[in-house]
JSON list of C-alpha atoms in Angstrom, two decimals:
[
{"chain": "A", "resi": 1, "resn": "UNK", "atom": "CA", "xyz": [-43.55, -11.62, 9.47]},
{"chain": "A", "resi": 2, "resn": "UNK", "atom": "CA", "xyz": [-45.34, -8.51, 8.30]},
{"chain": "A", "resi": 3, "resn": "UNK", "atom": "CA", "xyz": [-43.73, -5.50, 6.67]},
{"chain": "A", "resi": 4, "resn": "UNK", "atom": "CA", "xyz": [-44.47, -3.48, 9.81]},
{"chain": "A", "resi": 5, "resn": "UNK", "atom": "CA", "xyz": [-42.67, -5.96, 12.06]},
{"chain": "A", "resi": 6, "resn": "UNK", "atom": "CA", "xyz": [-39.74, -6.13, 9.62]},
{"chain": "A", "resi": 7, "resn": "UNK", "atom": "CA", "xyz": [-39.42, -2.36, 9.89]},
{"chain": "A", "resi": 8, "resn": "UNK", "atom": "CA", "xyz": [-39.61, -2.49, 13.68]},
{"chain": "A", "resi": 9, "resn": "UNK", "atom": "CA", "xyz": [-36.85, -5.12, 13.89]},
{"chain": "A", "resi": 10, "resn": "UNK", "atom": "CA", "xyz": [-34.54, -3.36, 11.42]},
{"chain": "A", "resi": 11, "resn": "UNK", "atom": "CA", "xyz": [-31.49, -1.39, 12.54]},
{"chain": "A", "resi": 12, "resn": "UNK", "atom": "CA", "xyz": [-31.44, 1.78, 10.46]},
{"chain": "A", "resi": 13, "resn": "UNK", "atom": "CA", "xyz": [-27.99, 2.98, 9.39]},
{"chain": "A", "resi": 14, "resn": "UNK", "atom": "CA", "xyz": [-26.71, 6.30, 8.07]},
{"chain": "A", "resi": 15, "resn": "UNK", "atom": "CA", "xyz": [-23.44, 6.03, 6.11]},
{"chain": "A", "resi": 16, "resn": "UNK", "atom": "CA", "xyz": [-21.21, 9.11, 6.28]},
{"chain": "A", "resi": 17, "resn": "UNK", "atom": "CA", "xyz": [-18.13, 9.35, 4.05]},
{"chain": "A", "resi": 18, "resn": "UNK", "atom": "CA", "xyz": [-16.74, 12.18, 1.94]},
{"chain": "A", "resi": 19, "resn": "UNK", "atom": "CA", "xyz": [-15.90, 9.82, -0.92]},
{"chain": "A", "resi": 20, "resn": "UNK", "atom": "CA", "xyz": [-19.04, 8.97, -2.92]},
{"chain": "A", "resi": 21, "resn": "UNK", "atom": "CA", "xyz": [-17.66, 5.64, -4.17]},
{"chain": "A", "resi": 22, "resn": "UNK", "atom": "CA", "xyz": [-16.51, 4.56, -0.71]},
{"chain": "A", "resi": 23, "resn": "UNK", "atom": "CA", "xyz": [-19.91, 5.45, 0.72]},
{"chain": "A", "resi": 24, "resn": "UNK", "atom": "CA", "xyz": [-21.52, 3.31, -1.97]},
{"chain": "A", "resi": 25, "resn": "UNK", "atom": "CA", "xyz": [-19.29, 0.34, -1.10]},
{"chain": "A", "resi": 26, "resn": "UNK", "atom": "CA", "xyz": [-20.00, 0.71, 2.62]},
{"chain": "A", "resi": 27, "resn": "UNK", "atom": "CA", "xyz": [-23.71, 0.91, 1.90]},
{"chain": "A", "resi": 28, "resn": "UNK", "atom": "CA", "xyz": [-23.54, -2.32, -0.10]},
{"chain": "A", "resi": 29, "resn": "UNK", "atom": "CA", "xyz": [-21.63, -4.04, 2.71]},
{"chain": "A", "resi": 30, "resn": "UNK", "atom": "CA", "xyz": [-24.16, -2.99, 5.36]},
{"chain": "A", "resi": 31, "resn": "UNK", "atom": "CA", "xyz": [-27.14, -4.09, 3.31]},
{"chain": "A", "resi": 32, "resn": "UNK", "atom": "CA", "xyz": [-25.72, -7.63, 3.16]},
{"chain": "A", "resi": 33, "resn": "UNK", "atom": "CA", "xyz": [-26.00, -7.99, 6.94]},
{"chain": "A", "resi": 34, "resn": "UNK", "atom": "CA", "xyz": [-29.37, -8.59, 8.60]},
{"chain": "A", "resi": 35, "resn": "UNK", "atom": "CA", "xyz": [-31.17, -6.84, 10.23]},
{"chain": "A", "resi": 36, "resn": "UNK", "atom": "CA", "xyz": [-29.32, -3.69, 9.11]},
{"chain": "A", "resi": 37, "resn": "UNK", "atom": "CA", "xyz": [-30.88, -1.31, 6.61]},
{"chain": "A", "resi": 38, "resn": "UNK", "atom": "CA", "xyz": [-29.22, 1.78, 5.12]},
{"chain": "A", "resi": 39, "resn": "UNK", "atom": "CA", "xyz": [-31.66, 4.68, 5.23]},
{"chain": "A", "resi": 40, "resn": "UNK", "atom": "CA", "xyz": [-29.33, 7.31, 3.78]},
{"chain": "A", "resi": 41, "resn": "UNK", "atom": "CA", "xyz": [-25.83, 8.55, 3.02]},
{"chain": "A", "resi": 42, "resn": "UNK", "atom": "CA", "xyz": [-24.06, 11.84, 3.73]},
{"chain": "A", "resi": 43, "resn": "UNK", "atom": "CA", "xyz": [-20.76, 13.27, 2.55]},
{"chain": "A", "resi": 44, "resn": "UNK", "atom": "CA", "xyz": [-20.15, 16.16, 4.96]},
{"chain": "A", "resi": 45, "resn": "UNK", "atom": "CA", "xyz": [-20.60, 16.74, 8.67]},
{"chain": "A", "resi": 46, "resn": "UNK", "atom": "CA", "xyz": [-23.41, 19.20, 8.01]},
{"chain": "A", "resi": 47, "resn": "UNK", "atom": "CA", "xyz": [-25.21, 16.71, 5.79]},
{"chain": "A", "resi": 48, "resn": "UNK", "atom": "CA", "xyz": [-24.80, 14.04, 8.47]},
{"chain": "A", "resi": 49, "resn": "UNK", "atom": "CA", "xyz": [-26.52, 16.19, 11.09]},
{"chain": "A", "resi": 50, "resn": "UNK", "atom": "CA", "xyz": [-29.33, 17.14, 8.68]},
{"chain": "A", "resi": 51, "resn": "UNK", "atom": "CA", "xyz": [-29.79, 13.49, 7.67]},
{"chain": "A", "resi": 52, "resn": "UNK", "atom": "CA", "xyz": [-29.93, 12.43, 11.32]},
{"chain": "A", "resi": 53, "resn": "UNK", "atom": "CA", "xyz": [-32.68, 15.02, 11.89]},
{"chain": "A", "resi": 54, "resn": "UNK", "atom": "CA", "xyz": [-34.69, 13.68, 8.97]},
{"chain": "A", "resi": 55, "resn": "UNK", "atom": "CA", "xyz": [-34.00, 9.94, 9.08]},
{"chain": "A", "resi": 56, "resn": "UNK", "atom": "CA", "xyz": [-33.49, 9.22, 12.80]},
{"chain": "A", "resi": 57, "resn": "UNK", "atom": "CA", "xyz": [-30.99, 6.37, 12.29]},
{"chain": "A", "resi": 58, "resn": "UNK", "atom": "CA", "xyz": [-30.14, 3.86, 14.99]},
{"chain": "A", "resi": 59, "resn": "UNK", "atom": "CA", "xyz": [-26.47, 3.72, 13.94]},
{"chain": "A", "resi": 60, "resn": "UNK", "atom": "CA", "xyz": [-24.15, 6.06, 12.05]},
{"chain": "A", "resi": 61, "resn": "UNK", "atom": "CA", "xyz": [-21.06, 4.77, 10.25]},
{"chain": "A", "resi": 62, "resn": "UNK", "atom": "CA", "xyz": [-18.90, 7.88, 10.53]},
{"chain": "A", "resi": 63, "resn": "UNK", "atom": "CA", "xyz": [-15.82, 8.78, 8.53]},
{"chain": "A", "resi": 64, "resn": "UNK", "atom": "CA", "xyz": [-13.54, 11.26, 10.32]},
{"chain": "A", "resi": 65, "resn": "UNK", "atom": "CA", "xyz": [-11.95, 13.17, 7.43]},
{"chain": "A", "resi": 66, "resn": "UNK", "atom": "CA", "xyz": [-14.93, 15.21, 6.25]},
{"chain": "A", "resi": 67, "resn": "UNK", "atom": "CA", "xyz": [-14.57, 18.42, 4.20]},
{"chain": "A", "resi": 68, "resn": "UNK", "atom": "CA", "xyz": [-16.33, 20.72, 6.67]},
{"chain": "A", "resi": 69, "resn": "UNK", "atom": "CA", "xyz": [-15.95, 19.10, 10.11]},
{"chain": "A", "resi": 70, "resn": "UNK", "atom": "CA", "xyz": [-13.69, 16.60, 11.76]},
{"chain": "A", "resi": 71, "resn": "UNK", "atom": "CA", "xyz": [-15.85, 13.53, 12.25]},
{"chain": "A", "resi": 72, "resn": "UNK", "atom": "CA", "xyz": [-15.52, 13.44, 16.03]},
{"chain": "A", "resi": 73, "resn": "UNK", "atom": "CA", "xyz": [-16.87, 16.99, 16.19]},
{"chain": "A", "resi": 74, "resn": "UNK", "atom": "CA", "xyz": [-20.08, 15.75, 14.58]},
{"chain": "A", "resi": 75, "resn": "UNK", "atom": "CA", "xyz": [-20.88, 13.58, 17.61]},
{"chain": "A", "resi": 76, "resn": "UNK", "atom": "CA", "xyz": [-21.39, 16.34, 20.23]},
{"chain": "A", "resi": 77, "resn": "UNK", "atom": "CA", "xyz": [-23.50, 18.27, 17.70]},
{"chain": "A", "resi": 78, "resn": "UNK", "atom": "CA", "xyz": [-25.70, 15.21, 17.29]},
{"chain": "A", "resi": 79, "resn": "UNK", "atom": "CA", "xyz": [-26.09, 14.97, 21.08]},
{"chain": "A", "resi": 80, "resn": "UNK", "atom": "CA", "xyz": [-26.89, 18.67, 21.38]},
{"chain": "A", "resi": 81, "resn": "UNK", "atom": "CA", "xyz": [-29.58, 18.19, 18.74]},
{"chain": "A", "resi": 82, "resn": "UNK", "atom": "CA", "xyz": [-31.09, 15.42, 20.86]},
{"chain": "A", "resi": 83, "resn": "UNK", "atom": "CA", "xyz": [-29.96, 12.38, 18.86]},
{"chain": "A", "resi": 84, "resn": "UNK", "atom": "CA", "xyz": [-29.05, 9.28, 20.87]},
{"chain": "A", "resi": 85, "resn": "UNK", "atom": "CA", "xyz": [-28.05, 7.17, 17.86]},
{"chain": "A", "resi": 86, "resn": "UNK", "atom": "CA", "xyz": [-24.95, 5.03, 18.17]},
{"chain": "A", "resi": 87, "resn": "UNK", "atom": "CA", "xyz": [-21.81, 5.88, 16.20]},
{"chain": "A", "resi": 88, "resn": "UNK", "atom": "CA", "xyz": [-19.29, 3.49, 14.68]},
{"chain": "A", "resi": 89, "resn": "UNK", "atom": "CA", "xyz": [-16.16, 5.22, 13.37]},
{"chain": "A", "resi": 90, "resn": "UNK", "atom": "CA", "xyz": [-14.80, 4.03, 10.03]},
{"chain": "A", "resi": 91, "resn": "UNK", "atom": "CA", "xyz": [-11.58, 5.85, 9.24]},
{"chain": "A", "resi": 92, "resn": "UNK", "atom": "CA", "xyz": [-7.94, 5.64, 8.23]},
{"chain": "A", "resi": 93, "resn": "UNK", "atom": "CA", "xyz": [-6.98, 7.72, 11.29]},
{"chain": "A", "resi": 94, "resn": "UNK", "atom": "CA", "xyz": [-4.55, 5.77, 13.49]},
{"chain": "A", "resi": 95, "resn": "UNK", "atom": "CA", "xyz": [-3.40, 8.54, 15.82]},
{"chain": "A", "resi": 96, "resn": "UNK", "atom": "CA", "xyz": [-3.71, 7.56, 19.48]},
{"chain": "A", "resi": 97, "resn": "UNK", "atom": "CA", "xyz": [-5.30, 10.90, 20.37]},
{"chain": "A", "resi": 98, "resn": "UNK", "atom": "CA", "xyz": [-7.99, 10.34, 17.75]},
{"chain": "A", "resi": 99, "resn": "UNK", "atom": "CA", "xyz": [-8.77, 6.85, 19.01]},
{"chain": "A", "resi": 100, "resn": "UNK", "atom": "CA", "xyz": [-8.90, 8.11, 22.60]},
{"chain": "A", "resi": 101, "resn": "UNK", "atom": "CA", "xyz": [-11.15, 10.96, 21.53]},
{"chain": "A", "resi": 102, "resn": "UNK", "atom": "CA", "xyz": [-13.49, 8.50, 19.84]},
{"chain": "A", "resi": 103, "resn": "UNK", "atom": "CA", "xyz": [-13.67, 6.39, 23.00]},
{"chain": "A", "resi": 104, "resn": "UNK", "atom": "CA", "xyz": [-14.38, 9.45, 25.15]},
{"chain": "A", "resi": 105, "resn": "UNK", "atom": "CA", "xyz": [-17.25, 10.37, 22.83]},
{"chain": "A", "resi": 106, "resn": "UNK", "atom": "CA", "xyz": [-18.80, 6.95, 23.30]},
{"chain": "A", "resi": 107, "resn": "UNK", "atom": "CA", "xyz": [-18.39, 5.33, 19.89]},
{"chain": "A", "resi": 108, "resn": "UNK", "atom": "CA", "xyz": [-19.47, 1.70, 19.80]},
{"chain": "A", "resi": 109, "resn": "UNK", "atom": "CA", "xyz": [-16.59, 0.58, 17.57]},
{"chain": "A", "resi": 110, "resn": "UNK", "atom": "CA", "xyz": [-13.65, 1.89, 15.53]},
{"chain": "A", "resi": 111, "resn": "UNK", "atom": "CA", "xyz": [-12.79, 0.17, 12.24]},
{"chain": "A", "resi": 112, "resn": "UNK", "atom": "CA", "xyz": [-9.68, 1.12, 10.30]},
{"chain": "A", "resi": 113, "resn": "UNK", "atom": "CA", "xyz": [-9.69, 1.53, 6.52]},
{"chain": "A", "resi": 114, "resn": "UNK", "atom": "CA", "xyz": [-9.10, -0.33, 4.35]},
{"chain": "A", "resi": 115, "resn": "UNK", "atom": "CA", "xyz": [-11.20, -3.31, 5.42]},
{"chain": "A", "resi": 116, "resn": "UNK", "atom": "CA", "xyz": [-13.19, -6.06, 3.75]},
{"chain": "A", "resi": 117, "resn": "UNK", "atom": "CA", "xyz": [-16.79, -7.16, 4.15]},
{"chain": "A", "resi": 118, "resn": "UNK", "atom": "CA", "xyz": [-16.03, -9.74, 6.84]},
{"chain": "A", "resi": 119, "resn": "UNK", "atom": "CA", "xyz": [-14.32, -7.14, 9.02]},
{"chain": "A", "resi": 120, "resn": "UNK", "atom": "CA", "xyz": [-17.45, -4.99, 9.01]},
{"chain": "A", "resi": 121, "resn": "UNK", "atom": "CA", "xyz": [-19.89, -7.89, 9.20]},
{"chain": "A", "resi": 122, "resn": "UNK", "atom": "CA", "xyz": [-18.38, -9.20, 12.44]},
{"chain": "A", "resi": 123, "resn": "UNK", "atom": "CA", "xyz": [-18.59, -5.77, 14.04]},
{"chain": "A", "resi": 124, "resn": "UNK", "atom": "CA", "xyz": [-22.15, -5.17, 12.90]},
{"chain": "A", "resi": 125, "resn": "UNK", "atom": "CA", "xyz": [-23.26, -8.54, 14.21]},
{"chain": "A", "resi": 126, "resn": "UNK", "atom": "CA", "xyz": [-21.56, -7.88, 17.54]},
{"chain": "A", "resi": 127, "resn": "UNK", "atom": "CA", "xyz": [-23.21, -4.47, 17.72]},
{"chain": "A", "resi": 128, "resn": "UNK", "atom": "CA", "xyz": [-26.64, -5.96, 16.97]},
{"chain": "A", "resi": 129, "resn": "UNK", "atom": "CA", "xyz": [-26.18, -8.55, 19.72]},
{"chain": "A", "resi": 130, "resn": "UNK", "atom": "CA", "xyz": [-25.08, -5.92, 22.22]},
{"chain": "A", "resi": 131, "resn": "UNK", "atom": "CA", "xyz": [-27.94, -3.61, 21.23]},
{"chain": "A", "resi": 132, "resn": "UNK", "atom": "CA", "xyz": [-30.38, -6.45, 21.77]},
{"chain": "A", "resi": 133, "resn": "UNK", "atom": "CA", "xyz": [-28.98, -7.06, 25.25]},
{"chain": "A", "resi": 134, "resn": "UNK", "atom": "CA", "xyz": [-29.27, -3.38, 26.14]},
{"chain": "A", "resi": 135, "resn": "UNK", "atom": "CA", "xyz": [-32.87, -3.24, 24.93]},
{"chain": "A", "resi": 136, "resn": "UNK", "atom": "CA", "xyz": [-34.02, -6.38, 26.74]},
{"chain": "A", "resi": 137, "resn": "UNK", "atom": "CA", "xyz": [-31.93, -6.55, 29.90]},
{"chain": "A", "resi": 138, "resn": "UNK", "atom": "CA", "xyz": [-33.75, -6.18, 33.19]},
{"chain": "A", "resi": 139, "resn": "UNK", "atom": "CA", "xyz": [-31.29, -4.95, 35.81]},
{"chain": "A", "resi": 140, "resn": "UNK", "atom": "CA", "xyz": [-31.92, -6.62, 39.16]},
{"chain": "A", "resi": 141, "resn": "UNK", "atom": "CA", "xyz": [-28.40, -6.37, 40.49]},
{"chain": "A", "resi": 142, "resn": "UNK", "atom": "CA", "xyz": [-24.70, -5.91, 39.78]},
{"chain": "A", "resi": 143, "resn": "UNK", "atom": "CA", "xyz": [-24.44, -9.18, 37.86]},
{"chain": "A", "resi": 144, "resn": "UNK", "atom": "CA", "xyz": [-26.90, -7.89, 35.25]},
{"chain": "A", "resi": 145, "resn": "UNK", "atom": "CA", "xyz": [-24.93, -4.66, 34.88]},
{"chain": "A", "resi": 146, "resn": "UNK", "atom": "CA", "xyz": [-21.64, -6.58, 34.55]},
{"chain": "A", "resi": 147, "resn": "UNK", "atom": "CA", "xyz": [-23.13, -8.85, 31.90]},
{"chain": "A", "resi": 148, "resn": "UNK", "atom": "CA", "xyz": [-24.17, -5.90, 29.73]},
{"chain": "A", "resi": 149, "resn": "UNK", "atom": "CA", "xyz": [-20.85, -4.09, 30.16]},
{"chain": "A", "resi": 150, "resn": "UNK", "atom": "CA", "xyz": [-18.89, -7.25, 29.35]},
{"chain": "A", "resi": 151, "resn": "UNK", "atom": "CA", "xyz": [-20.53, -7.27, 25.93]},
{"chain": "A", "resi": 152, "resn": "UNK", "atom": "CA", "xyz": [-19.96, -3.56, 25.46]},
{"chain": "A", "resi": 153, "resn": "UNK", "atom": "CA", "xyz": [-16.22, -3.87, 25.97]},
{"chain": "A", "resi": 154, "resn": "UNK", "atom": "CA", "xyz": [-15.60, -7.14, 24.14]},
{"chain": "A", "resi": 155, "resn": "UNK", "atom": "CA", "xyz": [-12.44, -6.92, 22.01]},
{"chain": "A", "resi": 156, "resn": "UNK", "atom": "CA", "xyz": [-12.72, -6.45, 18.25]},
{"chain": "A", "resi": 157, "resn": "UNK", "atom": "CA", "xyz": [-12.20, -9.82, 16.55]},
{"chain": "A", "resi": 158, "resn": "UNK", "atom": "CA", "xyz": [-10.85, -8.69, 13.21]},
{"chain": "A", "resi": 159, "resn": "UNK", "atom": "CA", "xyz": [-8.05, -6.41, 14.40]},
{"chain": "A", "resi": 160, "resn": "UNK", "atom": "CA", "xyz": [-6.70, -8.63, 17.20]},
{"chain": "A", "resi": 161, "resn": "UNK", "atom": "CA", "xyz": [-6.44, -12.01, 15.48]},
{"chain": "A", "resi": 162, "resn": "UNK", "atom": "CA", "xyz": [-3.02, -13.61, 16.02]},
{"chain": "A", "resi": 163, "resn": "UNK", "atom": "CA", "xyz": [-0.78, -14.20, 13.04]},
{"chain": "A", "resi": 164, "resn": "UNK", "atom": "CA", "xyz": [-1.90, -17.14, 10.93]},
{"chain": "A", "resi": 165, "resn": "UNK", "atom": "CA", "xyz": [-5.57, -16.83, 11.85]},
{"chain": "A", "resi": 166, "resn": "UNK", "atom": "CA", "xyz": [-8.11, -15.57, 9.34]},
{"chain": "A", "resi": 167, "resn": "UNK", "atom": "CA", "xyz": [-11.17, -13.40, 9.79]},
{"chain": "A", "resi": 168, "resn": "UNK", "atom": "CA", "xyz": [-13.21, -15.78, 7.62]},
{"chain": "A", "resi": 169, "resn": "UNK", "atom": "CA", "xyz": [-12.46, -18.84, 9.76]},
{"chain": "A", "resi": 170, "resn": "UNK", "atom": "CA", "xyz": [-12.97, -16.87, 12.96]},
{"chain": "A", "resi": 171, "resn": "UNK", "atom": "CA", "xyz": [-16.39, -15.90, 11.62]},
{"chain": "A", "resi": 172, "resn": "UNK", "atom": "CA", "xyz": [-17.25, -19.53, 10.87]},
{"chain": "A", "resi": 173, "resn": "UNK", "atom": "CA", "xyz": [-16.30, -20.66, 14.36]},
{"chain": "A", "resi": 174, "resn": "UNK", "atom": "CA", "xyz": [-18.10, -17.73, 15.98]},
{"chain": "A", "resi": 175, "resn": "UNK", "atom": "CA", "xyz": [-21.32, -18.48, 14.09]},
{"chain": "A", "resi": 176, "resn": "UNK", "atom": "CA", "xyz": [-21.10, -22.16, 15.01]},
{"chain": "A", "resi": 177, "resn": "UNK", "atom": "CA", "xyz": [-20.73, -21.26, 18.70]},
{"chain": "A", "resi": 178, "resn": "UNK", "atom": "CA", "xyz": [-23.57, -18.75, 18.58]},
{"chain": "A", "resi": 179, "resn": "UNK", "atom": "CA", "xyz": [-25.90, -21.22, 16.88]},
{"chain": "A", "resi": 180, "resn": "UNK", "atom": "CA", "xyz": [-25.03, -24.17, 19.12]},
{"chain": "A", "resi": 181, "resn": "UNK", "atom": "CA", "xyz": [-27.69, -25.54, 21.44]},
{"chain": "A", "resi": 182, "resn": "UNK", "atom": "CA", "xyz": [-25.39, -25.67, 24.43]},
{"chain": "A", "resi": 183, "resn": "UNK", "atom": "CA", "xyz": [-21.64, -26.20, 24.09]},
{"chain": "A", "resi": 184, "resn": "UNK", "atom": "CA", "xyz": [-19.32, -27.59, 21.42]},
{"chain": "A", "resi": 185, "resn": "UNK", "atom": "CA", "xyz": [-16.13, -29.60, 21.55]},
{"chain": "A", "resi": 186, "resn": "UNK", "atom": "CA", "xyz": [-13.32, -28.90, 19.10]},
{"chain": "A", "resi": 187, "resn": "UNK", "atom": "CA", "xyz": [-14.26, -32.04, 17.19]},
{"chain": "A", "resi": 188, "resn": "UNK", "atom": "CA", "xyz": [-17.91, -31.00, 16.90]},
{"chain": "A", "resi": 189, "resn": "UNK", "atom": "CA", "xyz": [-16.93, -27.49, 15.86]},
{"chain": "A", "resi": 190, "resn": "UNK", "atom": "CA", "xyz": [-14.61, -28.87, 13.19]},
{"chain": "A", "resi": 191, "resn": "UNK", "atom": "CA", "xyz": [-17.43, -30.99, 11.76]},
{"chain": "A", "resi": 192, "resn": "UNK", "atom": "CA", "xyz": [-19.79, -28.01, 11.65]},
{"chain": "A", "resi": 193, "resn": "UNK", "atom": "CA", "xyz": [-17.32, -25.58, 10.06]},
{"chain": "A", "resi": 194, "resn": "UNK", "atom": "CA", "xyz": [-15.30, -27.85, 7.79]},
{"chain": "A", "resi": 195, "resn": "UNK", "atom": "CA", "xyz": [-11.94, -26.93, 9.33]},
{"chain": "A", "resi": 196, "resn": "UNK", "atom": "CA", "xyz": [-9.54, -29.33, 11.00]},
{"chain": "A", "resi": 197, "resn": "UNK", "atom": "CA", "xyz": [-9.95, -30.20, 14.67]},
{"chain": "A", "resi": 198, "resn": "UNK", "atom": "CA", "xyz": [-6.61, -28.56, 15.45]},
{"chain": "A", "resi": 199, "resn": "UNK", "atom": "CA", "xyz": [-7.69, -25.34, 13.75]},
{"chain": "A", "resi": 200, "resn": "UNK", "atom": "CA", "xyz": [-11.08, -25.40, 15.43]},
{"chain": "A", "resi": 201, "resn": "UNK", "atom": "CA", "xyz": [-9.40, -25.83, 18.82]},
{"chain": "A", "resi": 202, "resn": "UNK", "atom": "CA", "xyz": [-7.07, -22.89, 18.13]},
{"chain": "A", "resi": 203, "resn": "UNK", "atom": "CA", "xyz": [-9.93, -20.54, 17.26]},
{"chain": "A", "resi": 204, "resn": "UNK", "atom": "CA", "xyz": [-12.02, -21.77, 20.19]},
{"chain": "A", "resi": 205, "resn": "UNK", "atom": "CA", "xyz": [-9.14, -21.11, 22.56]},
{"chain": "A", "resi": 206, "resn": "UNK", "atom": "CA", "xyz": [-8.69, -17.68, 21.02]},
{"chain": "A", "resi": 207, "resn": "UNK", "atom": "CA", "xyz": [-12.32, -16.78, 21.73]},
{"chain": "A", "resi": 208, "resn": "UNK", "atom": "CA", "xyz": [-11.92, -18.13, 25.24]},
{"chain": "A", "resi": 209, "resn": "UNK", "atom": "CA", "xyz": [-8.83, -15.99, 25.72]},
{"chain": "A", "resi": 210, "resn": "UNK", "atom": "CA", "xyz": [-10.65, -12.83, 24.63]},
{"chain": "A", "resi": 211, "resn": "UNK", "atom": "CA", "xyz": [-13.56, -13.54, 26.94]},
{"chain": "A", "resi": 212, "resn": "UNK", "atom": "CA", "xyz": [-16.04, -14.17, 24.11]},
{"chain": "A", "resi": 213, "resn": "UNK", "atom": "CA", "xyz": [-16.40, -17.88, 24.93]},
{"chain": "A", "resi": 214, "resn": "UNK", "atom": "CA", "xyz": [-16.44, -19.84, 28.14]},
{"chain": "A", "resi": 215, "resn": "UNK", "atom": "CA", "xyz": [-14.99, -23.30, 28.73]},
{"chain": "A", "resi": 216, "resn": "UNK", "atom": "CA", "xyz": [-16.40, -26.17, 30.72]},
{"chain": "A", "resi": 217, "resn": "UNK", "atom": "CA", "xyz": [-14.97, -29.63, 31.29]},
{"chain": "A", "resi": 218, "resn": "UNK", "atom": "CA", "xyz": [-16.86, -32.86, 30.64]},
{"chain": "A", "resi": 219, "resn": "UNK", "atom": "CA", "xyz": [-15.46, -35.85, 32.46]},
{"chain": "A", "resi": 220, "resn": "UNK", "atom": "CA", "xyz": [-15.75, -39.31, 30.92]},
{"chain": "A", "resi": 221, "resn": "UNK", "atom": "CA", "xyz": [-15.14, -42.74, 32.32]},
{"chain": "A", "resi": 222, "resn": "UNK", "atom": "CA", "xyz": [-11.41, -42.49, 31.72]},
{"chain": "A", "resi": 223, "resn": "UNK", "atom": "CA", "xyz": [-8.78, -40.23, 30.25]},
{"chain": "A", "resi": 224, "resn": "UNK", "atom": "CA", "xyz": [-8.52, -36.43, 30.14]},
{"chain": "A", "resi": 225, "resn": "UNK", "atom": "CA", "xyz": [-11.71, -34.35, 30.45]},
{"chain": "A", "resi": 226, "resn": "UNK", "atom": "CA", "xyz": [-13.16, -32.94, 27.25]},
{"chain": "A", "resi": 227, "resn": "UNK", "atom": "CA", "xyz": [-13.02, -29.18, 26.86]},
{"chain": "A", "resi": 228, "resn": "UNK", "atom": "CA", "xyz": [-16.34, -27.74, 25.71]},
{"chain": "A", "resi": 229, "resn": "UNK", "atom": "CA", "xyz": [-16.92, -24.19, 24.54]},
{"chain": "A", "resi": 230, "resn": "UNK", "atom": "CA", "xyz": [-19.97, -21.96, 24.70]},
{"chain": "A", "resi": 231, "resn": "UNK", "atom": "CA", "xyz": [-20.50, -18.44, 23.39]},
{"chain": "A", "resi": 232, "resn": "UNK", "atom": "CA", "xyz": [-21.10, -15.86, 26.12]},
{"chain": "A", "resi": 233, "resn": "UNK", "atom": "CA", "xyz": [-24.66, -14.69, 25.44]}
]
């Protein structure tokens, strides 16, 4: 692949956080996930808008507690300036009104601080998959619209995991499902990920319950049918 095609495939990210060290950590996290590329950082709302004008990012990771503007107030200013970049909120703000306000302004995700690399990685990968669907989908009817929207409103994996389940193992199972040529049984998933069959089955059922995976039954000559899982593309 040429340098030009690498650039075309990259998802350019602007990191916005008032804390210089936090912004540096977030930048390092993002740059570990392909095909994301950090093109700049900003530490105030005004800087964020200026950087968006200059850098034209595809995605902005937006802190809310900025010294000059509340983060959510940056979004309408970006739209007024003609920017259609996506925004992912990264904040410690847990107030219901703030979360509702973020949803109303069309953010693609909302990640609470503090978080670790895996929390962000899963959300970035989900965003990249959804962005790819939006860019390539040909809408011929309602089913195509529903398929795109189903991806847009998929639940966040890291914040909704039941007690006793880990983000790391969920990520392993998710990647195994995504990479599978077809469907996987719990036994096959366990062999691919290195976890026990019981654990693999629990995570597979979790993804089925959230709507991220679908289940089919394979009937053998005798006995109970085998449950097989496939990631919803």
